[in-house]
Coordinates of C-alpha atoms in Angstrom, one line a residue:
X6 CA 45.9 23.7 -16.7
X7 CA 43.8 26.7 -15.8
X8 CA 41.7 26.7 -12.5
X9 CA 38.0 27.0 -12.6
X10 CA 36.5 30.3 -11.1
X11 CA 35.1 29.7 -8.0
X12 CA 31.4 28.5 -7.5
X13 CA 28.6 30.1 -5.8
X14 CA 26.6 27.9 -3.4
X15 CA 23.9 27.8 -5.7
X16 CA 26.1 26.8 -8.3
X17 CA 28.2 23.9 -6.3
X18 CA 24.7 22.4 -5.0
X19 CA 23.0 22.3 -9.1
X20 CA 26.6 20.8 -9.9
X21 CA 26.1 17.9 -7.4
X22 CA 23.0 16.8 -8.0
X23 CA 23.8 13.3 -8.3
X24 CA 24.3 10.2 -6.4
X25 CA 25.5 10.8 -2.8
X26 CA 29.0 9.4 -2.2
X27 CA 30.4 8.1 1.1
X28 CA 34.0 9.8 1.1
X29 CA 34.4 13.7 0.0
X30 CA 36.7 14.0 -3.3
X31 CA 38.4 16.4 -4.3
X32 CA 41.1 17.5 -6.8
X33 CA 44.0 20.1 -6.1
X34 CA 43.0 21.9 -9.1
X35 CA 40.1 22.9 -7.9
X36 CA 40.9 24.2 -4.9
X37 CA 42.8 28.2 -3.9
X38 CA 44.0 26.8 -0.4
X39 CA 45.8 24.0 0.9
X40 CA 43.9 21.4 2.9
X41 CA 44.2 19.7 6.0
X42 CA 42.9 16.1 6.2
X43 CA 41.3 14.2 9.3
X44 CA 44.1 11.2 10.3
X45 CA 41.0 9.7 12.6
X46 CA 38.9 8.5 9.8
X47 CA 39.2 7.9 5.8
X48 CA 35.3 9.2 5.9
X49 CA 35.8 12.3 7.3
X50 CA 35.6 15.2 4.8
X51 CA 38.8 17.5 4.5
X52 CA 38.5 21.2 5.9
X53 CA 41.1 24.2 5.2
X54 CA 43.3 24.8 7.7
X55 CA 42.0 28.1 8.7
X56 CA 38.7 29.6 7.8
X57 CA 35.8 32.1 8.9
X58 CA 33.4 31.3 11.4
X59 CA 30.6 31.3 8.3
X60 CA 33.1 30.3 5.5
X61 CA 33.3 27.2 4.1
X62 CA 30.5 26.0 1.0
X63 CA 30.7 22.3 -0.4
X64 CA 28.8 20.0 -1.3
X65 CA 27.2 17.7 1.4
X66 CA 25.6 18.0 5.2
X67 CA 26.5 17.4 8.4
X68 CA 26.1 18.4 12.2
X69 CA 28.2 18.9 15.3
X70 CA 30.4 21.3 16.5
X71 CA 33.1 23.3 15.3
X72 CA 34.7 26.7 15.0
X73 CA 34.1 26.0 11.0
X74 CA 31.2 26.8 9.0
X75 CA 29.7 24.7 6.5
X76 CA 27.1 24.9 3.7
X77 CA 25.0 21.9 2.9
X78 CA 23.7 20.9 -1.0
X79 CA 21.2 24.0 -0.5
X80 CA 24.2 26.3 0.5
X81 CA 22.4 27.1 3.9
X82 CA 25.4 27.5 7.0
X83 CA 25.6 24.9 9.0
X84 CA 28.2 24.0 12.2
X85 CA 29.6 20.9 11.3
X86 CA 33.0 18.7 12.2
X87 CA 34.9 16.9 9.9
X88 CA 34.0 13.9 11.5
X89 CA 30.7 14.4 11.5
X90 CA 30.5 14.9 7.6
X91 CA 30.3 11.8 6.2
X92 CA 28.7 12.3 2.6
X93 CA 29.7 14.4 0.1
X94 CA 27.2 14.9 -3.2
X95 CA 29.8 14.2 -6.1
X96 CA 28.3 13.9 -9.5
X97 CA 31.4 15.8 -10.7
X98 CA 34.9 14.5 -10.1
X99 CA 35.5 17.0 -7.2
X100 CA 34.6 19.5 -4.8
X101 CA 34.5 22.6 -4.5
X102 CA 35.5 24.1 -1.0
X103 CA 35.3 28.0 -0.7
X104 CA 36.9 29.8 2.3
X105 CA 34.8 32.5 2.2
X106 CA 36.6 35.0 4.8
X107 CA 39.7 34.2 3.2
X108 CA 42.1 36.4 1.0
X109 CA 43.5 33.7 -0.3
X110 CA 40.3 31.8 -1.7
X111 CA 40.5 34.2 -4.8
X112 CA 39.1 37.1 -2.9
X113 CA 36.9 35.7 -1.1
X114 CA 32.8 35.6 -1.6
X115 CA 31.2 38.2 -3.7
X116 CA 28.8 40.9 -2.0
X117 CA 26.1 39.1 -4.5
X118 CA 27.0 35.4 -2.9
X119 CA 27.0 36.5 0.7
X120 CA 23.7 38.1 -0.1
X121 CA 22.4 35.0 -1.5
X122 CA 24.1 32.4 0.9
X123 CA 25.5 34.2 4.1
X124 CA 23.9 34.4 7.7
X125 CA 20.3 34.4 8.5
X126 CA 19.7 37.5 6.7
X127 CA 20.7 36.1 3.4
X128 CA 18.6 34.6 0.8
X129 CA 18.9 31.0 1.8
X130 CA 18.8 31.7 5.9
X131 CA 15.6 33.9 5.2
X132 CA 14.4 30.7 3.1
X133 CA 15.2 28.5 5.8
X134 CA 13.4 30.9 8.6
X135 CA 10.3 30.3 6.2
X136 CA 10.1 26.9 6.2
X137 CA 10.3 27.2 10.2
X138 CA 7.7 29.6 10.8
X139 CA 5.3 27.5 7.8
X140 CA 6.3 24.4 10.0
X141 CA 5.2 26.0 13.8
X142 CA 2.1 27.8 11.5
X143 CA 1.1 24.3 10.1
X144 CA 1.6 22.1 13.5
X145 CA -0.2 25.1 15.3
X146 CA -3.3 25.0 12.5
X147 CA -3.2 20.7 12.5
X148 CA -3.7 20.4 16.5
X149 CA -6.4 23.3 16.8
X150 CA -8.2 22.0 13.9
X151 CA -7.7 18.5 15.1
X152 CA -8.9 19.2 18.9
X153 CA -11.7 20.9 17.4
X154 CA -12.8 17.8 15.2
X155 CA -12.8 15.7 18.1
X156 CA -14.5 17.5 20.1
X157 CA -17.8 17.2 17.2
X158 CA -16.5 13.7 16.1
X159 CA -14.7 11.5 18.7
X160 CA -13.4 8.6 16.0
X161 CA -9.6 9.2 15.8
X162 CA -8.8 6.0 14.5
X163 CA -11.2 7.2 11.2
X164 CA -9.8 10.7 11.7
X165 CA -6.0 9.0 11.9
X166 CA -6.7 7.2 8.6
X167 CA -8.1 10.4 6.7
X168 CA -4.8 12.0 7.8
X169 CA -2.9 9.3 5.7
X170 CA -5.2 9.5 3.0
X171 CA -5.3 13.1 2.1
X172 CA -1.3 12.9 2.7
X173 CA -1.2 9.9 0.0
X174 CA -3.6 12.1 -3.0
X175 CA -1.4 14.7 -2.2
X176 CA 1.5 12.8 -3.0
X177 CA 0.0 11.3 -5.9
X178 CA -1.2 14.6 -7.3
X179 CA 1.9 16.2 -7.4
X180 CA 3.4 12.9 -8.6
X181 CA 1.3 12.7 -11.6
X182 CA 2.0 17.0 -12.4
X183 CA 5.7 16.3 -12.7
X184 CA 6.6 17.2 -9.2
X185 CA 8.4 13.7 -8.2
X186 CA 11.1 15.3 -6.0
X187 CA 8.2 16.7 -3.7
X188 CA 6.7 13.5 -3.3
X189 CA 8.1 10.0 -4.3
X190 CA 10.8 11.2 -6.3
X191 CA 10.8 7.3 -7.9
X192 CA 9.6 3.9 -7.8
X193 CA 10.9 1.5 -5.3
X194 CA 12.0 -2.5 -5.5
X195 CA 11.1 -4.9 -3.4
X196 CA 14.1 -5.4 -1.1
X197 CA 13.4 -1.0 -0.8
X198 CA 9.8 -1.7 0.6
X199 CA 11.0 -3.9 3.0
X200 CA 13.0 -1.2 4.7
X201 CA 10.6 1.1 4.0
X202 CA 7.5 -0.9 5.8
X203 CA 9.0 -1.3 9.5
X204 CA 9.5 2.5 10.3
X205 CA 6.1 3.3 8.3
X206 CA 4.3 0.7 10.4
X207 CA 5.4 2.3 13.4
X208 CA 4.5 5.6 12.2
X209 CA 1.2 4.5 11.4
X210 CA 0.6 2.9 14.8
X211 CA 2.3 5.6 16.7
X212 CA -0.2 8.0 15.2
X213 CA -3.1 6.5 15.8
X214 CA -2.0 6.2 19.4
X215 CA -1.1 10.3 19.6
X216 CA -5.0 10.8 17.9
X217 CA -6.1 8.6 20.7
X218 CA -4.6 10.7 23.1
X219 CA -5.5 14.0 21.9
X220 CA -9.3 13.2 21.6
X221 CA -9.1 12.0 25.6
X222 CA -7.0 14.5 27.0
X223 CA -5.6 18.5 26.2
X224 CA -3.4 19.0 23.8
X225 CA -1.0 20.8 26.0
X226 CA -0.9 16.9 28.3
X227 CA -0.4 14.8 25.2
X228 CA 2.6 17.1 23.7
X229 CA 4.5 17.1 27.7
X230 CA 4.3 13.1 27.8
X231 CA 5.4 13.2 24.1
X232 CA 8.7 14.9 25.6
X233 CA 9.3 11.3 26.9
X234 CA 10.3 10.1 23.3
X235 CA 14.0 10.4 23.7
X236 CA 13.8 8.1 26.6
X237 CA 12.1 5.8 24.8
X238 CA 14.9 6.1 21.7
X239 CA 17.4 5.3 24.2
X240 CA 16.2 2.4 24.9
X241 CA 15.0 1.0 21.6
X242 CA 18.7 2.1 20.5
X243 CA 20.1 -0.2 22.5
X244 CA 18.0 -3.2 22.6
X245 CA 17.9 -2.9 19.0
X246 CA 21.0 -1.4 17.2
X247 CA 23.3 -2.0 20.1
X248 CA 24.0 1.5 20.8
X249 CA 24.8 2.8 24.1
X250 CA 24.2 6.3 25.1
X251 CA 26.6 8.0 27.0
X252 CA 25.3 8.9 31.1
X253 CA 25.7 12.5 30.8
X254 CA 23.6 12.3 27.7
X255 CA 20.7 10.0 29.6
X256 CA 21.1 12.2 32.6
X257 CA 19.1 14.9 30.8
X258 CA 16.6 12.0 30.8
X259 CA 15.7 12.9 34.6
X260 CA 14.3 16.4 34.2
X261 CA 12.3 15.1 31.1
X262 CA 10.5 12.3 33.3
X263 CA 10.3 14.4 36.2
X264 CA 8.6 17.3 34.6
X265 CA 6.2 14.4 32.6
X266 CA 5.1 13.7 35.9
X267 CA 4.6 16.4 37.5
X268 CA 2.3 17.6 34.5
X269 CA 0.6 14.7 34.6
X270 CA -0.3 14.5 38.5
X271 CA -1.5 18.1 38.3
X272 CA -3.4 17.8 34.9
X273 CA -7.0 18.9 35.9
X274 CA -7.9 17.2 32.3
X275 CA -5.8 13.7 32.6
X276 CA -7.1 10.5 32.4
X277 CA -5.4 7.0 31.7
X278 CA -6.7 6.9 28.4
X279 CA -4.9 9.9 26.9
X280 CA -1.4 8.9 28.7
X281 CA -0.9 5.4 28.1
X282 CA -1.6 6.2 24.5
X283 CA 0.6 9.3 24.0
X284 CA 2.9 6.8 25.9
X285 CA 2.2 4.1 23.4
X286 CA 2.9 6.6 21.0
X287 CA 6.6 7.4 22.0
X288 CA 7.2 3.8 21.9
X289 CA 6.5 2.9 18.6
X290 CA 7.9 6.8 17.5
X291 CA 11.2 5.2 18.8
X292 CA 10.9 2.1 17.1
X293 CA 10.7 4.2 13.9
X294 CA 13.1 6.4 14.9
X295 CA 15.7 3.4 15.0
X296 CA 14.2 1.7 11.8
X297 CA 14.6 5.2 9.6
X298 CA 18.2 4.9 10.4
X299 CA 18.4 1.5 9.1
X300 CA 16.1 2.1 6.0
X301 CA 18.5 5.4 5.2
X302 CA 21.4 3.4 5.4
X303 CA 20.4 1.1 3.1
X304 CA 17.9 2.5 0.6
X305 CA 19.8 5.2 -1.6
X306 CA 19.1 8.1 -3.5
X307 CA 16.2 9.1 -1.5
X308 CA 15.4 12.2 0.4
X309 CA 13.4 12.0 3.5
X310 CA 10.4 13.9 1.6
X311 CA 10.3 10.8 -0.4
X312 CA 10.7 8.6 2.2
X313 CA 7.3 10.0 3.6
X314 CA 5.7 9.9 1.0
X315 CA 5.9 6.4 1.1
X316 CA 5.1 6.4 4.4
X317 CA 1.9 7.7 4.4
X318 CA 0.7 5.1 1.4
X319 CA 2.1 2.5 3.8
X320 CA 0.2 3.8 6.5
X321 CA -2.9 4.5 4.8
X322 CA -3.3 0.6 4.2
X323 CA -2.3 0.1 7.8
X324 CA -4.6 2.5 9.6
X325 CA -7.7 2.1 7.2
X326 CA -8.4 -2.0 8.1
X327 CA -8.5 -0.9 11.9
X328 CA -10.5 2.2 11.9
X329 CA -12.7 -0.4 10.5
X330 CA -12.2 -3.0 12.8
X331 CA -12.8 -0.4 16.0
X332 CA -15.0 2.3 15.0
X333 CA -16.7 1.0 11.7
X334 CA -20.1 -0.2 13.3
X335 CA -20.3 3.5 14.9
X336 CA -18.5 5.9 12.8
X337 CA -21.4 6.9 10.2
X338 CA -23.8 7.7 13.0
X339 CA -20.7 9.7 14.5
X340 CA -20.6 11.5 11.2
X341 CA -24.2 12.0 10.8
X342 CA -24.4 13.5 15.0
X343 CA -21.3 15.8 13.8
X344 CA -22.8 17.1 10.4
X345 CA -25.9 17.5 12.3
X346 CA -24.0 20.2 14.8
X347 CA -21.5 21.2 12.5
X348 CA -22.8 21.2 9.1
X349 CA -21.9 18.9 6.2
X350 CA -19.6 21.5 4.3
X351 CA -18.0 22.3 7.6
X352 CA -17.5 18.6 8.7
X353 CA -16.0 17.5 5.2
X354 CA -13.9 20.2 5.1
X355 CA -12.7 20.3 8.6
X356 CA -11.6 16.3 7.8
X357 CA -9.8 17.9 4.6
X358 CA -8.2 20.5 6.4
X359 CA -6.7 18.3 9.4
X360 CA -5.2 16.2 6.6
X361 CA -3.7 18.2 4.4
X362 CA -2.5 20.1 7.8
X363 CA -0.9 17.0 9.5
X364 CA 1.0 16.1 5.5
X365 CA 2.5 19.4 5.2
X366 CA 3.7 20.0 8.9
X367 CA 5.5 16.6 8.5
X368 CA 7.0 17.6 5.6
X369 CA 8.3 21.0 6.5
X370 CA 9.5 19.5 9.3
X371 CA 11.6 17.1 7.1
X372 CA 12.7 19.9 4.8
X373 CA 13.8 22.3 7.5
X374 CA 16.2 19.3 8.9
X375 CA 17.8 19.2 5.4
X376 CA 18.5 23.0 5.8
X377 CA 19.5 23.1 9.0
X378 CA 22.1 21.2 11.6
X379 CA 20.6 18.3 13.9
X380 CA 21.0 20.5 17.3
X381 CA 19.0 23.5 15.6
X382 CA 16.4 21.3 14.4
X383 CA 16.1 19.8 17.9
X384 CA 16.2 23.5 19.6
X385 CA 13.4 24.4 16.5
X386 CA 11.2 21.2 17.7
X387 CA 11.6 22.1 21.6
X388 CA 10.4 25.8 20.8
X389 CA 7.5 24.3 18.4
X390 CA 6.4 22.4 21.4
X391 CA 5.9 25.4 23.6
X392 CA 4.6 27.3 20.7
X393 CA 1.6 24.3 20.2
X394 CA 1.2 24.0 23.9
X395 CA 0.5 27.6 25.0
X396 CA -1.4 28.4 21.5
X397 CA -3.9 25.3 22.4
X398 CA -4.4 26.7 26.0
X399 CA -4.9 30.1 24.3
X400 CA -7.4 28.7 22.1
X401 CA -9.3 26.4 23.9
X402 CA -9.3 27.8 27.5
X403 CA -7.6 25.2 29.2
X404 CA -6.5 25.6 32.9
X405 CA -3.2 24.4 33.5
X406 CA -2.8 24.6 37.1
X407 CA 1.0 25.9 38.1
X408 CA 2.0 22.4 39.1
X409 CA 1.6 21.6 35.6
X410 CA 2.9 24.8 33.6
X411 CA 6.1 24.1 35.9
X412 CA 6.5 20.4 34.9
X413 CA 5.9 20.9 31.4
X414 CA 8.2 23.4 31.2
X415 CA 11.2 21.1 33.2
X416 CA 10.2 18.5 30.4
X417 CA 10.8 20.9 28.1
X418 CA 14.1 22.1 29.4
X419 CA 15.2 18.6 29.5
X420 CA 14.6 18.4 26.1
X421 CA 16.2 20.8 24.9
X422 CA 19.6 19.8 27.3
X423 CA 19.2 16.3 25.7
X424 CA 19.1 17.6 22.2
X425 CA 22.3 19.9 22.4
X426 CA 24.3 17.2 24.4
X427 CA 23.1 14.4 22.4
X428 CA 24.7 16.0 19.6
X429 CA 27.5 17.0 21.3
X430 CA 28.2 13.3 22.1
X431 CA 27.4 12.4 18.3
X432 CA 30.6 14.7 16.7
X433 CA 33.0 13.3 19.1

């Protein structure tokens, strides 16, 4: 039989839209070059035996480390081992695997694919630097805009729950136009919600505790004790799932809590308030953190803009009873003293704003990890961090003293080395 002309990336990833598949498949036919297959594992997906250091599309994700290139379902490049691939979208019998820098993969890629597909200059890596710069552009507008509101009206358990709220219209919204794969891409059974509930129960709880924090302390203190979180994954990790981390991995823990605390100590703003709550904050973070794993393991055909989507409903019917509970006897005179100073239109549209702000950083944040490996997500979230920190300082005319520019930015760098060796760890 004939072979089939080779794909473009665009064409392999509308060719696999269907239900992910734990092992790769692929038929000989299919293919211009023999392949190699991993011995160590029947999951791992099967790589060419040579190939370009941008080369290979298919259809599926991972992350890692490797001399190879790979293309996720968008066709974006990611670095990936074969052992760290584990799921291949098939809707089709096979796969297509393209060596792009190869003679022998039927002359290679076309000038018009590695325009669309190749490098950051492509089409898809100039795509992917958009939803990066939309994602620092949207975290930067939520915690100015956020700050700001507190500092008018100081209720960020109500100010929490409008988050959630505005997030769940406009989920429903773009539900109802048609636009399911943007929000809850489908309905969900019962034994579904209850993986679902446990990691949105912590997100709802671990926001509330991050709003407490920013609306006692700077933003720049909140987001350097946030830089905690990995520690607290760690631990939950193991208590929970079992898994143990390996020591040079929770060595880059020292820097992170050293440079927490010298932040902290010199903070001219701190107060117990605002850390034990970001604290609080990283804790139940973690406890999602470990939770999402389980849920993604075990609900299927469900993307993790979907899975927020449902998170935010969930949350909303969390966070709402206990705004009541804690600030309900005080928040309408807190909204009356705020319109008073701010304005009505002003107040009711700074509430908006924060809301619709905090649903779309989250889910760019969430889209860019589709396009993108694990380690450059993590090195995107370090750089975000600074980005919010120094823009807020900017902004609002903090003083950090240099006791705390120096531990935050330790924190920071310990971030970022537990990050890349985290992941190193993960594709060995």
């Amino acid at each position: 039989s004939k072979s089939r002309p080779m794909m473009s990336a665009r064409q392999v990833h509308m060719s696999c839209r269907g239900s992910l598949q734990e092992h790769c498949a692929s038929s000989s036919r299919h293919l211009r070059r023999p392949l190699r297959t991993s011995s160590r594992s029947s999951r791992s997906a099967t790589k060419p035996s040579s190939c370009s250091s941008s080369a290979i599309t298919f259809c599926g994700g991972g992350g890692g480390a490797s001399r190879c290139g790979w293309a996720n379902t968008n066709g974006v490049p990611l670095i990936a081992t074969t052992t760290s691939i584990k799921r291949c979208a098939a809707a089709r019998p096979s796969v297509v695997l393209r060596c792009a820098g190869s003679s022998a993969a039927a002359g290679g890629a076309s000038e018009e694919e590695k325009k669309e597909d190749g490098g950051m200059f492509g089409k898809e890596g100039l795509i992917t630097l958009g939803f990066i710069l939309f994602w620092y552009a949207l975290n930067i507008g939520f915690n100015i805009n956020n700050k700001a509101l507190f500092n008018q009206f100081p209720f960020p358990w109500t100010v929490s729950t409008v988050h959630v709220i505005v997030g769940s219209i406009y989920c429903a919204v773009l539900y109802a136009l048609g636009f399911k794969d943007a929000s809850f891409g489908r309905p969900i059974d019962k034994r579904e919600f209850g993986y679902l509930v446990k990691p949105a129960t912590m997100h709802a709880l671990g926001h509330i505790a991050a709003n407490l924090s920013f609306a006692a302390v700077a933003i720049s203190l909140t987001h350097t004790v946030k830089t905690l979180e990995p520690a607290f994954n760690v631990v939950m990790s193991k208590l929970i799932l079992g898994t143990v981390t390996p020591l040079p991995v929770v060595a880059t823990l020292a820097p992170i809590i050293i440079g927490v605390a010298l932040a902290s100590a010199a903070e001219v703003s701190f107060n117990w308030l605002g850390f034990i709550s970001a604290m609080l904050s990283n804790l139940t973070f973690s406890f999602r953190a470990v939770w999402v794993k389980e849920c993604q393991a075990n609900v299927k055909n469900f993307t993790a803009t979907n899975n927020y989507a449902y998170t935010s409903v969930i949350s909303m019917f969390i966070c709402a009873p206990l705004a009541l509970i804690f600030e309900g006897g005080s928040v309408v005179e807190g909204a009356k003293t705020a319109i008073a100073s701010m304005g009505a239109t002003a107040f009711w549209f700074q509430l908006f704003l924060v809301g619709i702000f905090y649903h779309l950083y989250n889910q760019f944040a969430y889209q860019t990890l589709n396009r993108v490996s694990p380690v450059a997500h993590g090195v995107c979230n370090v750089v975000k961090r600074i980005v919010v920190i120094f823009s807020s300082v900017i902004f609002f005319g903090n003083v950090m003293t240099q006791k705390t520019i120096i531990g935050t930015c330790i924190a920071i760098a310990g971030t970022y080395l537990y990050t890349t060796m985290n992941q190193k760890y993960k594709a060995k």
